[in-house]
mmCIF file of N, CA, C and O in Angstrom:
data_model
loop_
_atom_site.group_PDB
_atom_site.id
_atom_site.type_symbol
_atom_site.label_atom_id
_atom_site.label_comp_id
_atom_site.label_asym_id
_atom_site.label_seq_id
_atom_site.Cartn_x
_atom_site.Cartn_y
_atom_site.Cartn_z
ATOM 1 N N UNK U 1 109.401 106.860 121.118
ATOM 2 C CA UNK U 1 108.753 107.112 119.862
ATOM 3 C C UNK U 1 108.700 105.812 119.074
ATOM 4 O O UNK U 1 109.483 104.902 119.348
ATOM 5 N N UNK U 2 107.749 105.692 118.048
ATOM 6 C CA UNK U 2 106.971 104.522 117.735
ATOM 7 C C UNK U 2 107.136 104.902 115.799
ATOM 8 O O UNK U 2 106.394 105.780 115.358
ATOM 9 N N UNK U 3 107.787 104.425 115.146
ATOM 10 C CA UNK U 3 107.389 104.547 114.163
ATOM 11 C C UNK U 3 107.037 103.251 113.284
ATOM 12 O O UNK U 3 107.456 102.128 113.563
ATOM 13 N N UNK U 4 106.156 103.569 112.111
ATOM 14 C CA UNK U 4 106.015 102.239 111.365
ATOM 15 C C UNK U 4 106.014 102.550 109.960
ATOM 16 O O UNK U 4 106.117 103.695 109.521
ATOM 17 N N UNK U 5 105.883 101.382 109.179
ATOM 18 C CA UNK U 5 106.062 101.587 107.570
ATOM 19 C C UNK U 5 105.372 99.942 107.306
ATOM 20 O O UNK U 5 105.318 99.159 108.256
ATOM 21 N N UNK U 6 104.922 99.588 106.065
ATOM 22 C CA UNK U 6 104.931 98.393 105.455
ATOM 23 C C UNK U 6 106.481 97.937 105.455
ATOM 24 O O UNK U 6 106.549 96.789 105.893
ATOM 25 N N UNK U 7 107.687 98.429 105.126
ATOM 26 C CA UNK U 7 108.635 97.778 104.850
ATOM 27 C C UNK U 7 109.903 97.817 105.286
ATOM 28 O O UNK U 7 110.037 98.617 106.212
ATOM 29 N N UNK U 8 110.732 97.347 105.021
ATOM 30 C CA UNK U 8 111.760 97.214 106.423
ATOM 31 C C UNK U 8 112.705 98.564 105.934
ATOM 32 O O UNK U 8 113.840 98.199 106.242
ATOM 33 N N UNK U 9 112.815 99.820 105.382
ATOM 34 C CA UNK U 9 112.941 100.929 104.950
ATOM 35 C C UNK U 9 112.715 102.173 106.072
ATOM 36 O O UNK U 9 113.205 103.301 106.042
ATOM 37 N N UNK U 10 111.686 101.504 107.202
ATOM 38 C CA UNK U 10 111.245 101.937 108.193
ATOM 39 C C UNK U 10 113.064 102.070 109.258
ATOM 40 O O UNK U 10 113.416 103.138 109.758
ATOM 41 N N UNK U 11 113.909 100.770 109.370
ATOM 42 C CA UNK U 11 114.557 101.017 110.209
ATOM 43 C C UNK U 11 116.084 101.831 110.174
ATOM 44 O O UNK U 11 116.943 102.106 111.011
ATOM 45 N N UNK U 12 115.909 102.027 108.814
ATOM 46 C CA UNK U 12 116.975 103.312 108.895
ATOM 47 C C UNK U 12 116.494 104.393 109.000
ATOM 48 O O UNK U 12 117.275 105.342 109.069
ATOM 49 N N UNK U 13 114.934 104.662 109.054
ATOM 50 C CA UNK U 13 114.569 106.031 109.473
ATOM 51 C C UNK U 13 114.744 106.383 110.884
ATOM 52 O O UNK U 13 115.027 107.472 111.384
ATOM 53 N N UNK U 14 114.464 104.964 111.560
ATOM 54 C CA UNK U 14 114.578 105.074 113.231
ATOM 55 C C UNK U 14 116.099 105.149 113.611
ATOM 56 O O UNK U 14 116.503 105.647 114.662
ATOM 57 N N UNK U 15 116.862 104.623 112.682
ATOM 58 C CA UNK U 15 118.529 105.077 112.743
ATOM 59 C C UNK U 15 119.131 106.401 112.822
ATOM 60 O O UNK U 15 120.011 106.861 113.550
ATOM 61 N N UNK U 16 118.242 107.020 111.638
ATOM 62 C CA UNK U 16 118.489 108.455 111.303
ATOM 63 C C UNK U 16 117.927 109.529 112.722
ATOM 64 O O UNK U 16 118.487 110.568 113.074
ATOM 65 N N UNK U 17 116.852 108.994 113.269
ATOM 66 C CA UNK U 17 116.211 109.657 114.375
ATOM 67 C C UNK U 17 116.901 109.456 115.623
ATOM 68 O O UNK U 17 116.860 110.370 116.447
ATOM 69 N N UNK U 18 117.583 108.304 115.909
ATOM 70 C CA UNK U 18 118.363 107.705 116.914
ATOM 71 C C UNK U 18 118.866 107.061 117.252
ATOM 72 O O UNK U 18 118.445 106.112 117.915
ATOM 73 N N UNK U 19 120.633 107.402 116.788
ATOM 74 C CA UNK U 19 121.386 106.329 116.154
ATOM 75 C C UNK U 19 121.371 104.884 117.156
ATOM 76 O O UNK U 19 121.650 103.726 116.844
ATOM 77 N N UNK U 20 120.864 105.545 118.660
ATOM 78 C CA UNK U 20 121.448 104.223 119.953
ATOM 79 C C UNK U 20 120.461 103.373 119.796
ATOM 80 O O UNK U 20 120.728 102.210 120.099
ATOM 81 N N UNK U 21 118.937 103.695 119.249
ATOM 82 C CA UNK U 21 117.831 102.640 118.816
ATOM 83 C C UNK U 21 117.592 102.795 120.507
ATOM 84 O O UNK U 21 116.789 101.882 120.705
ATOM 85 N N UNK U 22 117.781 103.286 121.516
ATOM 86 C CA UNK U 22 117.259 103.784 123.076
ATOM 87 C C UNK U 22 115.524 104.192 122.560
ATOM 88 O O UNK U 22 114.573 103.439 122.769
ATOM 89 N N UNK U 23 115.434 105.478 121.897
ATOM 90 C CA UNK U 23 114.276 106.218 121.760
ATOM 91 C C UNK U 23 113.339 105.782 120.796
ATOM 92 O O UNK U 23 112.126 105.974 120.714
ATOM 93 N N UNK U 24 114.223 105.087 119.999
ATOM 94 C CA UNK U 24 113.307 104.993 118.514
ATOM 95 C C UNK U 24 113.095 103.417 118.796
ATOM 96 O O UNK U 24 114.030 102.657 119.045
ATOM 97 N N UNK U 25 111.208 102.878 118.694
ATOM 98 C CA UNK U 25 111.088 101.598 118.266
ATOM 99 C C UNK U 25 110.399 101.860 116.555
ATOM 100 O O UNK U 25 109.496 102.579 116.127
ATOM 101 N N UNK U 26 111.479 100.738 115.820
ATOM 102 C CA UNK U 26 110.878 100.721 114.649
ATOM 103 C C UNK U 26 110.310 99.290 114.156
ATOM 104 O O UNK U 26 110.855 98.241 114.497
ATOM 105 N N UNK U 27 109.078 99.341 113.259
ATOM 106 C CA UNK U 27 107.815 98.428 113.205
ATOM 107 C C UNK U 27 107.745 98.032 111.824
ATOM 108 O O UNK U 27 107.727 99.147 111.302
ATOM 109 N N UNK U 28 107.708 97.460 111.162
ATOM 110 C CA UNK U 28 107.217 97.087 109.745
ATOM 111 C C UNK U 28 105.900 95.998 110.354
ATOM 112 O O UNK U 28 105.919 94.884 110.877
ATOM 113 N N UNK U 29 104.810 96.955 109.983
ATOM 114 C CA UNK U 29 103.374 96.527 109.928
ATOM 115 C C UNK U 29 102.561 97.219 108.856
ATOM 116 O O UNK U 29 102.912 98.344 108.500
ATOM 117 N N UNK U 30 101.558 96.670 108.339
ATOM 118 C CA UNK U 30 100.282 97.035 107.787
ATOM 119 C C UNK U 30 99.078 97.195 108.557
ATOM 120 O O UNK U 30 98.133 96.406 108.581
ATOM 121 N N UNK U 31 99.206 98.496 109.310
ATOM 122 C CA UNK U 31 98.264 98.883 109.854
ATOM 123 C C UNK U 31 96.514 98.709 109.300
ATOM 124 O O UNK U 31 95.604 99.205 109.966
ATOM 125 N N UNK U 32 96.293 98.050 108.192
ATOM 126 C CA UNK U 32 94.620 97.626 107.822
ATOM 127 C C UNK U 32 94.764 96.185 108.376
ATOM 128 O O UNK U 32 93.874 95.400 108.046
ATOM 129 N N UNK U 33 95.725 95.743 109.145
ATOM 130 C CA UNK U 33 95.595 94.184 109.408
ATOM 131 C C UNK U 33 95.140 94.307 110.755
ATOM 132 O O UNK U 33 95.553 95.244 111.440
ATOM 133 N N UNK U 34 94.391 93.526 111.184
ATOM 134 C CA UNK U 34 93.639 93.904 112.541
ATOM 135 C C UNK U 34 95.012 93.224 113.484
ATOM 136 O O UNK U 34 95.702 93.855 114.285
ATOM 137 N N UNK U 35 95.129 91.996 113.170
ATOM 138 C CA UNK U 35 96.752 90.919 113.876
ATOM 139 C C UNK U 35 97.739 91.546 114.341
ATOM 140 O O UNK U 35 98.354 91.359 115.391
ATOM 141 N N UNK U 36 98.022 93.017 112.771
ATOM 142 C CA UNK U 36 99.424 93.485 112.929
ATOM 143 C C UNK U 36 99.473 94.998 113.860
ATOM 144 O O UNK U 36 100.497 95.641 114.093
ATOM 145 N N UNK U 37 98.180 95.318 114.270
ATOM 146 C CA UNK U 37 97.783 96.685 114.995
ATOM 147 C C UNK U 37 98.057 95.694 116.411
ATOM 148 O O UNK U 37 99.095 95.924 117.030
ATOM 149 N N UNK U 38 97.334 94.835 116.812
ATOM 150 C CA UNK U 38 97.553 94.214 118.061
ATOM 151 C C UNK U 38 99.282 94.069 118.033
ATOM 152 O O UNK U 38 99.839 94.679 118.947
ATOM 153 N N UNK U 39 99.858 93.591 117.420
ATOM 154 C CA UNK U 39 101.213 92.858 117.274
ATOM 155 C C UNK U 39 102.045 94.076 117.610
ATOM 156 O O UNK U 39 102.818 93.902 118.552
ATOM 157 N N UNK U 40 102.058 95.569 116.904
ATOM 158 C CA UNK U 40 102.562 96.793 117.492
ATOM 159 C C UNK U 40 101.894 97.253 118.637
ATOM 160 O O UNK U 40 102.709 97.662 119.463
ATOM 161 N N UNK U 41 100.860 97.336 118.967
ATOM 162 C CA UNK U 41 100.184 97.905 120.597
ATOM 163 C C UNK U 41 100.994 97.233 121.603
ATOM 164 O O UNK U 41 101.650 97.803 122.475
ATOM 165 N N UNK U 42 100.882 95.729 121.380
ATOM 166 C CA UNK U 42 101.974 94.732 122.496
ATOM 167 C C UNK U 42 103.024 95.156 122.647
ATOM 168 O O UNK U 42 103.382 95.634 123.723
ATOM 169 N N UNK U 43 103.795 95.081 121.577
ATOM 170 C CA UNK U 43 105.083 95.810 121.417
ATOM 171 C C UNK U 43 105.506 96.840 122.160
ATOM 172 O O UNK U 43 106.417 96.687 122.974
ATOM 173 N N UNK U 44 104.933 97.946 121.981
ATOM 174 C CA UNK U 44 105.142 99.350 122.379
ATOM 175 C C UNK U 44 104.582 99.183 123.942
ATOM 176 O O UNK U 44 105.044 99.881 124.845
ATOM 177 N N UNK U 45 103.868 98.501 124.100
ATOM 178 C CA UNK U 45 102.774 98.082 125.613
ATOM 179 C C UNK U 45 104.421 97.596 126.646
ATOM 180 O O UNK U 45 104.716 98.055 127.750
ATOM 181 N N UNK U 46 105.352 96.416 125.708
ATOM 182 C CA UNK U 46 105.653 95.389 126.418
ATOM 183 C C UNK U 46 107.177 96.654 126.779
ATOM 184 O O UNK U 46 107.675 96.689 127.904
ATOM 185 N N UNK U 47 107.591 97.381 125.858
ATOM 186 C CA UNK U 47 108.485 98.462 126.283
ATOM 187 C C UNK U 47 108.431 99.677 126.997
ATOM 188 O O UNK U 47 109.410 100.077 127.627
ATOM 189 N N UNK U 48 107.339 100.311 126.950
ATOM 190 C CA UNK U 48 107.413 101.250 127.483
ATOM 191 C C UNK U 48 105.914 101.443 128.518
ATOM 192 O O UNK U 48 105.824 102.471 129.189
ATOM 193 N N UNK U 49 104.844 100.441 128.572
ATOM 194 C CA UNK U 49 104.051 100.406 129.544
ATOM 195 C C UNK U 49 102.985 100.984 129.269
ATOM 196 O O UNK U 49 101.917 100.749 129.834
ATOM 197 N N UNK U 50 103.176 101.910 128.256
ATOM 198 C CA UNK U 50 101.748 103.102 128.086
ATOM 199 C C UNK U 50 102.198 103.276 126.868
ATOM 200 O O UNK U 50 103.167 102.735 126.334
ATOM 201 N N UNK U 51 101.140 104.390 126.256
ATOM 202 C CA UNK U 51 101.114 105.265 125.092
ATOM 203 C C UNK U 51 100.350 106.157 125.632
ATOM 204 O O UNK U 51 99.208 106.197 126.090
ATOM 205 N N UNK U 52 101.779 107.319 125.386
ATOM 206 C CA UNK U 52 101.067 108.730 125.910
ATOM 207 C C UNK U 52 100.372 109.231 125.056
ATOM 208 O O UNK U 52 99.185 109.455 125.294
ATOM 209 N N UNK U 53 100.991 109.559 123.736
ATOM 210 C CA UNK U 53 100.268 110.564 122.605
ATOM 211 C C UNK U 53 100.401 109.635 121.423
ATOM 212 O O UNK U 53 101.423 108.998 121.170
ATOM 213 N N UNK U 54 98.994 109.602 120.537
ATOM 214 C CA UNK U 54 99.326 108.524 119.268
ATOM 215 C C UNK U 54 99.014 109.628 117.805
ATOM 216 O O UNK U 54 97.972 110.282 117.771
ATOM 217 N N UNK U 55 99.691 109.685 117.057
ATOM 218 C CA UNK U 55 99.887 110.536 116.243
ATOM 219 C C UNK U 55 99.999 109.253 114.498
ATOM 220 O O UNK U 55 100.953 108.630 114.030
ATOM 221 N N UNK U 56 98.479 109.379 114.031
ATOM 222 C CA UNK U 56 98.380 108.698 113.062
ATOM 223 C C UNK U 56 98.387 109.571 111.782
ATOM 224 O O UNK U 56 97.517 110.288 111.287
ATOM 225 N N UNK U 57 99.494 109.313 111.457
ATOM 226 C CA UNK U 57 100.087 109.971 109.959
ATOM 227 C C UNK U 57 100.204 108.666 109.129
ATOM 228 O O UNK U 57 101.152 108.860 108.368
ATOM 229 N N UNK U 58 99.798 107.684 108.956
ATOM 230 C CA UNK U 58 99.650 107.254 107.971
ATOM 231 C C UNK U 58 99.140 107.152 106.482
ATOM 232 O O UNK U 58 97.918 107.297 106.514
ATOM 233 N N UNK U 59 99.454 107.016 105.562
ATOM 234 C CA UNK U 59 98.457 107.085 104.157
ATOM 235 C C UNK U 59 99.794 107.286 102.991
ATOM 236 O O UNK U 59 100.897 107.818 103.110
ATOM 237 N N UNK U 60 99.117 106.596 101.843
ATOM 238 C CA UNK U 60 100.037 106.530 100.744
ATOM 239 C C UNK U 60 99.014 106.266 99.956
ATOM 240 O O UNK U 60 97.835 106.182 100.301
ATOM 241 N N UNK U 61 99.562 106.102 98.646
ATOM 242 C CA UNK U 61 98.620 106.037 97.240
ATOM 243 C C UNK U 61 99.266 104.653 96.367
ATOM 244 O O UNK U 61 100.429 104.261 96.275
ATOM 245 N N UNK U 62 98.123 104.167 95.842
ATOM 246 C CA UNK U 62 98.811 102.932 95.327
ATOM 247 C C UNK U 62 97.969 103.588 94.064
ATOM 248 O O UNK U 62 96.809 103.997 94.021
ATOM 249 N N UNK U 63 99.183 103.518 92.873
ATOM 250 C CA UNK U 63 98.707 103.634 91.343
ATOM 251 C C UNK U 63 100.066 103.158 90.350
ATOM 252 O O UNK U 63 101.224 102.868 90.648
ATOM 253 N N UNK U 64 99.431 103.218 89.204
ATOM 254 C CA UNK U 64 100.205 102.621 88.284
ATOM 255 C C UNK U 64 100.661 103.561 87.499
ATOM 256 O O UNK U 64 101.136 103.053 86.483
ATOM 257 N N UNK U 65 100.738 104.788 87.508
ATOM 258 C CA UNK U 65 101.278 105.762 86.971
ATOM 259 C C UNK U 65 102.284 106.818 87.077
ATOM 260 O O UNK U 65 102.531 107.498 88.073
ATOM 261 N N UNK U 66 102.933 106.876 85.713
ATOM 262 C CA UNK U 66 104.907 107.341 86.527
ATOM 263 C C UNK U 66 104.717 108.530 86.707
ATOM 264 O O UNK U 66 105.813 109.086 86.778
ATOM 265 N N UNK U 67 104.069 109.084 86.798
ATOM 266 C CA UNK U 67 103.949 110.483 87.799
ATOM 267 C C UNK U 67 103.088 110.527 88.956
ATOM 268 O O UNK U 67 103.067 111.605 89.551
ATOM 269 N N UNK U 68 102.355 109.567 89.414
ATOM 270 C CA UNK U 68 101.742 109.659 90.567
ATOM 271 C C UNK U 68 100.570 110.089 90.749
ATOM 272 O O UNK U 68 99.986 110.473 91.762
ATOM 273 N N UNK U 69 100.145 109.957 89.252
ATOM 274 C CA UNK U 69 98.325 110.494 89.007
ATOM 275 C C UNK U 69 98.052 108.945 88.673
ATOM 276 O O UNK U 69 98.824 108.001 88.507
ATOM 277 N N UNK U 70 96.632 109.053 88.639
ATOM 278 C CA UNK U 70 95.684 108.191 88.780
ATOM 279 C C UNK U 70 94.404 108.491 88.398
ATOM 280 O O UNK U 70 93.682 108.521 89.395
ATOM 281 N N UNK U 71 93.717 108.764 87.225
ATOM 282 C CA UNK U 71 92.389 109.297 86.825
ATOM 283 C C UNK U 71 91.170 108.218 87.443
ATOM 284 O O UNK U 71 91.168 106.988 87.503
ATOM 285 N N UNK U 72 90.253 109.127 87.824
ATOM 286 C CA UNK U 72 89.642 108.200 88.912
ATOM 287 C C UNK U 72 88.488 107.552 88.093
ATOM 288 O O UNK U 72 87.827 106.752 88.756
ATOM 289 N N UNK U 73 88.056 107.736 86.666
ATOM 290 C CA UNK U 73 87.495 106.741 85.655
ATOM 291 C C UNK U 73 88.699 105.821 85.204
ATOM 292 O O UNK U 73 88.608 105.615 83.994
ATOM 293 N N UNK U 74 89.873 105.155 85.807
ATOM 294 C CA UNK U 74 90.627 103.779 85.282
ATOM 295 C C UNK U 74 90.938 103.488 86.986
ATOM 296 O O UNK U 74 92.023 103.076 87.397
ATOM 297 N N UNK U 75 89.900 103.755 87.754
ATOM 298 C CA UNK U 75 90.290 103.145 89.270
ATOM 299 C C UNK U 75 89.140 102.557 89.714
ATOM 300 O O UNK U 75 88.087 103.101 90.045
ATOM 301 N N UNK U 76 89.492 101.164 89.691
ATOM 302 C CA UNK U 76 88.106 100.897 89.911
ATOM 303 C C UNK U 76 87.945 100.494 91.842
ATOM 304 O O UNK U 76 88.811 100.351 92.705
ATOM 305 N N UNK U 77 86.706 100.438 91.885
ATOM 306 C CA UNK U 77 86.115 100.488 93.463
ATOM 307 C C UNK U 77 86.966 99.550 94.262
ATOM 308 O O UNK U 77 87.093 99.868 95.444
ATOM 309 N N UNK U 78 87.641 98.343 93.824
ATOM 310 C CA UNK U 78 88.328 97.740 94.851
ATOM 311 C C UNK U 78 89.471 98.424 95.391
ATOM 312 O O UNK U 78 89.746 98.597 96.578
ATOM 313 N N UNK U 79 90.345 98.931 93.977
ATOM 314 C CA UNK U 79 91.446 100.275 94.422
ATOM 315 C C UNK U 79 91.308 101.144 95.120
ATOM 316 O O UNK U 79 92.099 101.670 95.903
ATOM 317 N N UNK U 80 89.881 101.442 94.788
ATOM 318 C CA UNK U 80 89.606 103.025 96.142
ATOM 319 C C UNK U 80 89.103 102.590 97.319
ATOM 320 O O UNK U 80 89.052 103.340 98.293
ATOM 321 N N UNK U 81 88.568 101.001 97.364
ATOM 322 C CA UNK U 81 88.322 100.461 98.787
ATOM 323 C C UNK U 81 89.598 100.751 99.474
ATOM 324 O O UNK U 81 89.885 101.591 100.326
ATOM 325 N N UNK U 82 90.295 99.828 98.876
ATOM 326 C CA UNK U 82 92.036 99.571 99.268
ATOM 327 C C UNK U 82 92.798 100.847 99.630
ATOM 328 O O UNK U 82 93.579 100.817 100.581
ATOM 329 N N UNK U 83 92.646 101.770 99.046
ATOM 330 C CA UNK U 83 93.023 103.084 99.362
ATOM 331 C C UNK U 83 92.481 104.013 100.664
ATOM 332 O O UNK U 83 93.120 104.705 101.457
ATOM 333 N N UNK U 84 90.997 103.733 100.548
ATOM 334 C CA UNK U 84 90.774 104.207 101.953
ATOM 335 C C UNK U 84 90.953 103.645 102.705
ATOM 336 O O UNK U 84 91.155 104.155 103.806
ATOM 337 N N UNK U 85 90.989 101.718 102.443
ATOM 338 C CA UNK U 85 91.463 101.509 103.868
ATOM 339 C C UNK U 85 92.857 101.958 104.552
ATOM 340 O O UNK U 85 92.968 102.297 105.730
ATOM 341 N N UNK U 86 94.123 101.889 103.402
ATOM 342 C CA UNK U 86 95.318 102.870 103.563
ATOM 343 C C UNK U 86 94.951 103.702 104.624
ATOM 344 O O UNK U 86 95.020 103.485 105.834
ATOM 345 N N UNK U 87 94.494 104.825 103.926
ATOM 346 C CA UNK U 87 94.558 106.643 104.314
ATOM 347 C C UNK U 87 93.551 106.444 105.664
ATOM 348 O O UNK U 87 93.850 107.220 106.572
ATOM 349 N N UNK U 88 92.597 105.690 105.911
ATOM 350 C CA UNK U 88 91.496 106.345 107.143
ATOM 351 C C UNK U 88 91.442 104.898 108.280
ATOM 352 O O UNK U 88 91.558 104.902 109.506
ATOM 353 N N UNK U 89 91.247 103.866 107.447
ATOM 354 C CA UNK U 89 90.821 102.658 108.464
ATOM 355 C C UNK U 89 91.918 102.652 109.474
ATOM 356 O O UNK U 89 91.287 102.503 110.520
ATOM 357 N N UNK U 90 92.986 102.714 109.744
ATOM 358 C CA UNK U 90 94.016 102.497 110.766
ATOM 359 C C UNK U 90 93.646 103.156 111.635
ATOM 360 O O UNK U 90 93.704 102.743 112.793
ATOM 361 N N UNK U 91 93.003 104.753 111.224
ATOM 362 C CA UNK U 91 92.378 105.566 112.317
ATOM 363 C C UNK U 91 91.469 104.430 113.862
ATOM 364 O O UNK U 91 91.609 104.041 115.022
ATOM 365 N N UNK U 92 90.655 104.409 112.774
ATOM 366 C CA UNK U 92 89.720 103.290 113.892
ATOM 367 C C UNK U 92 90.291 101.802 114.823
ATOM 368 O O UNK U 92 89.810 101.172 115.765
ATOM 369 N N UNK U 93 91.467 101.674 114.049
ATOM 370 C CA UNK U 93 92.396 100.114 114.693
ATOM 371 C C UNK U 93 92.890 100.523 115.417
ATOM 372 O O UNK U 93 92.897 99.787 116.404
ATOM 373 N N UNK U 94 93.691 101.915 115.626
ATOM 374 C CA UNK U 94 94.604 102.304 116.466
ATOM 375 C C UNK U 94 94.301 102.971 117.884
ATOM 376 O O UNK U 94 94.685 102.667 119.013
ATOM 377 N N UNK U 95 93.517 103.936 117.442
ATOM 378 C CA UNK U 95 93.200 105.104 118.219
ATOM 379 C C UNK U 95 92.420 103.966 119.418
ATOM 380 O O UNK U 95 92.976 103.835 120.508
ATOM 381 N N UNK U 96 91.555 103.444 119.220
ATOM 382 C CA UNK U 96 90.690 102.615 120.612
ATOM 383 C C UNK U 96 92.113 102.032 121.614
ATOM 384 O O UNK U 96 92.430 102.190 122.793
ATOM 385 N N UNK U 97 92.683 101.349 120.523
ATOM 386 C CA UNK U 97 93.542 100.093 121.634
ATOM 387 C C UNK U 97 94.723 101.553 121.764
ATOM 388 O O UNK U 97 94.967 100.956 122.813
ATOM 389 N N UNK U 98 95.264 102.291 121.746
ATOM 390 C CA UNK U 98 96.447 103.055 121.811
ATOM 391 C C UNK U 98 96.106 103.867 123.161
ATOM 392 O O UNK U 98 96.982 104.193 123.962
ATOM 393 N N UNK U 99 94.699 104.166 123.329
ATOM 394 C CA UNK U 99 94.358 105.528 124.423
ATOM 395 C C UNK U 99 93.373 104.255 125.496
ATOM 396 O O UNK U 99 93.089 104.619 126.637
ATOM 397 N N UNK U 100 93.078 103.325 125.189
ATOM 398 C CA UNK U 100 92.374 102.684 126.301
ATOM 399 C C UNK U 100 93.751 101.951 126.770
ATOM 400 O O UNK U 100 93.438 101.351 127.798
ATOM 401 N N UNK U 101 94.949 101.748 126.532
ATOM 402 C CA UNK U 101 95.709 101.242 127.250
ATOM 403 C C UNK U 101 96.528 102.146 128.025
ATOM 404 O O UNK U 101 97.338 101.749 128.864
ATOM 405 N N UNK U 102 96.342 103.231 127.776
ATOM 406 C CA UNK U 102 96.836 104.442 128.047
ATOM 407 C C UNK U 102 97.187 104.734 129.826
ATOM 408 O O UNK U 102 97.645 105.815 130.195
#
């Protein structure tokens, strides 16, 4: 199993999942970086040879507000670029190189 995060917060989750670090590889990447999608495919390529099943749960919200709203007249278009690239673009980085190496 393959997990990732932007930040290094990621490797006590893979601790919590498996304390021997045997099962769990953990990743701090930004999956909208085209560099850092190659840089985990290798990775996971150079350990375990394949990728059987790729399961993209990624997405988060970037805002400036202490409850976690965001009115979408004070967001302007670069934020919601930035945001979809978050929530959807990784779809398209991952899924090709994850199942053609398959």
């Amino acid at each position: 199993m393959v997990i990732t995060s932007t930040t290094d917060r990621i490797h006590t989750r893979a601790r919590e999942l498996d304390s021997s670090g045997e099962a769990v590889l953990s990743f701090v990447a930004d999956l909208t970086v085209e560099t850092e999608v190659q840089r985990l495919v290798d990775s996971v390529l150079s350990r375990w040879g394949r990728i059987d099943i790729l399961v993209n749960n990624a997405g988060m919200t970037q805002n400036r507000a202490a409850n976690g709203q965001q009115a979408a007249d004070r967001t302007s278009f670069a934020e919601w670029q930035n945001q979809i690239a978050i929530t959807t673009a990784h779809r398209l980085r991952m899924t090709p190189r994850g199942f053609a190496t398959a």
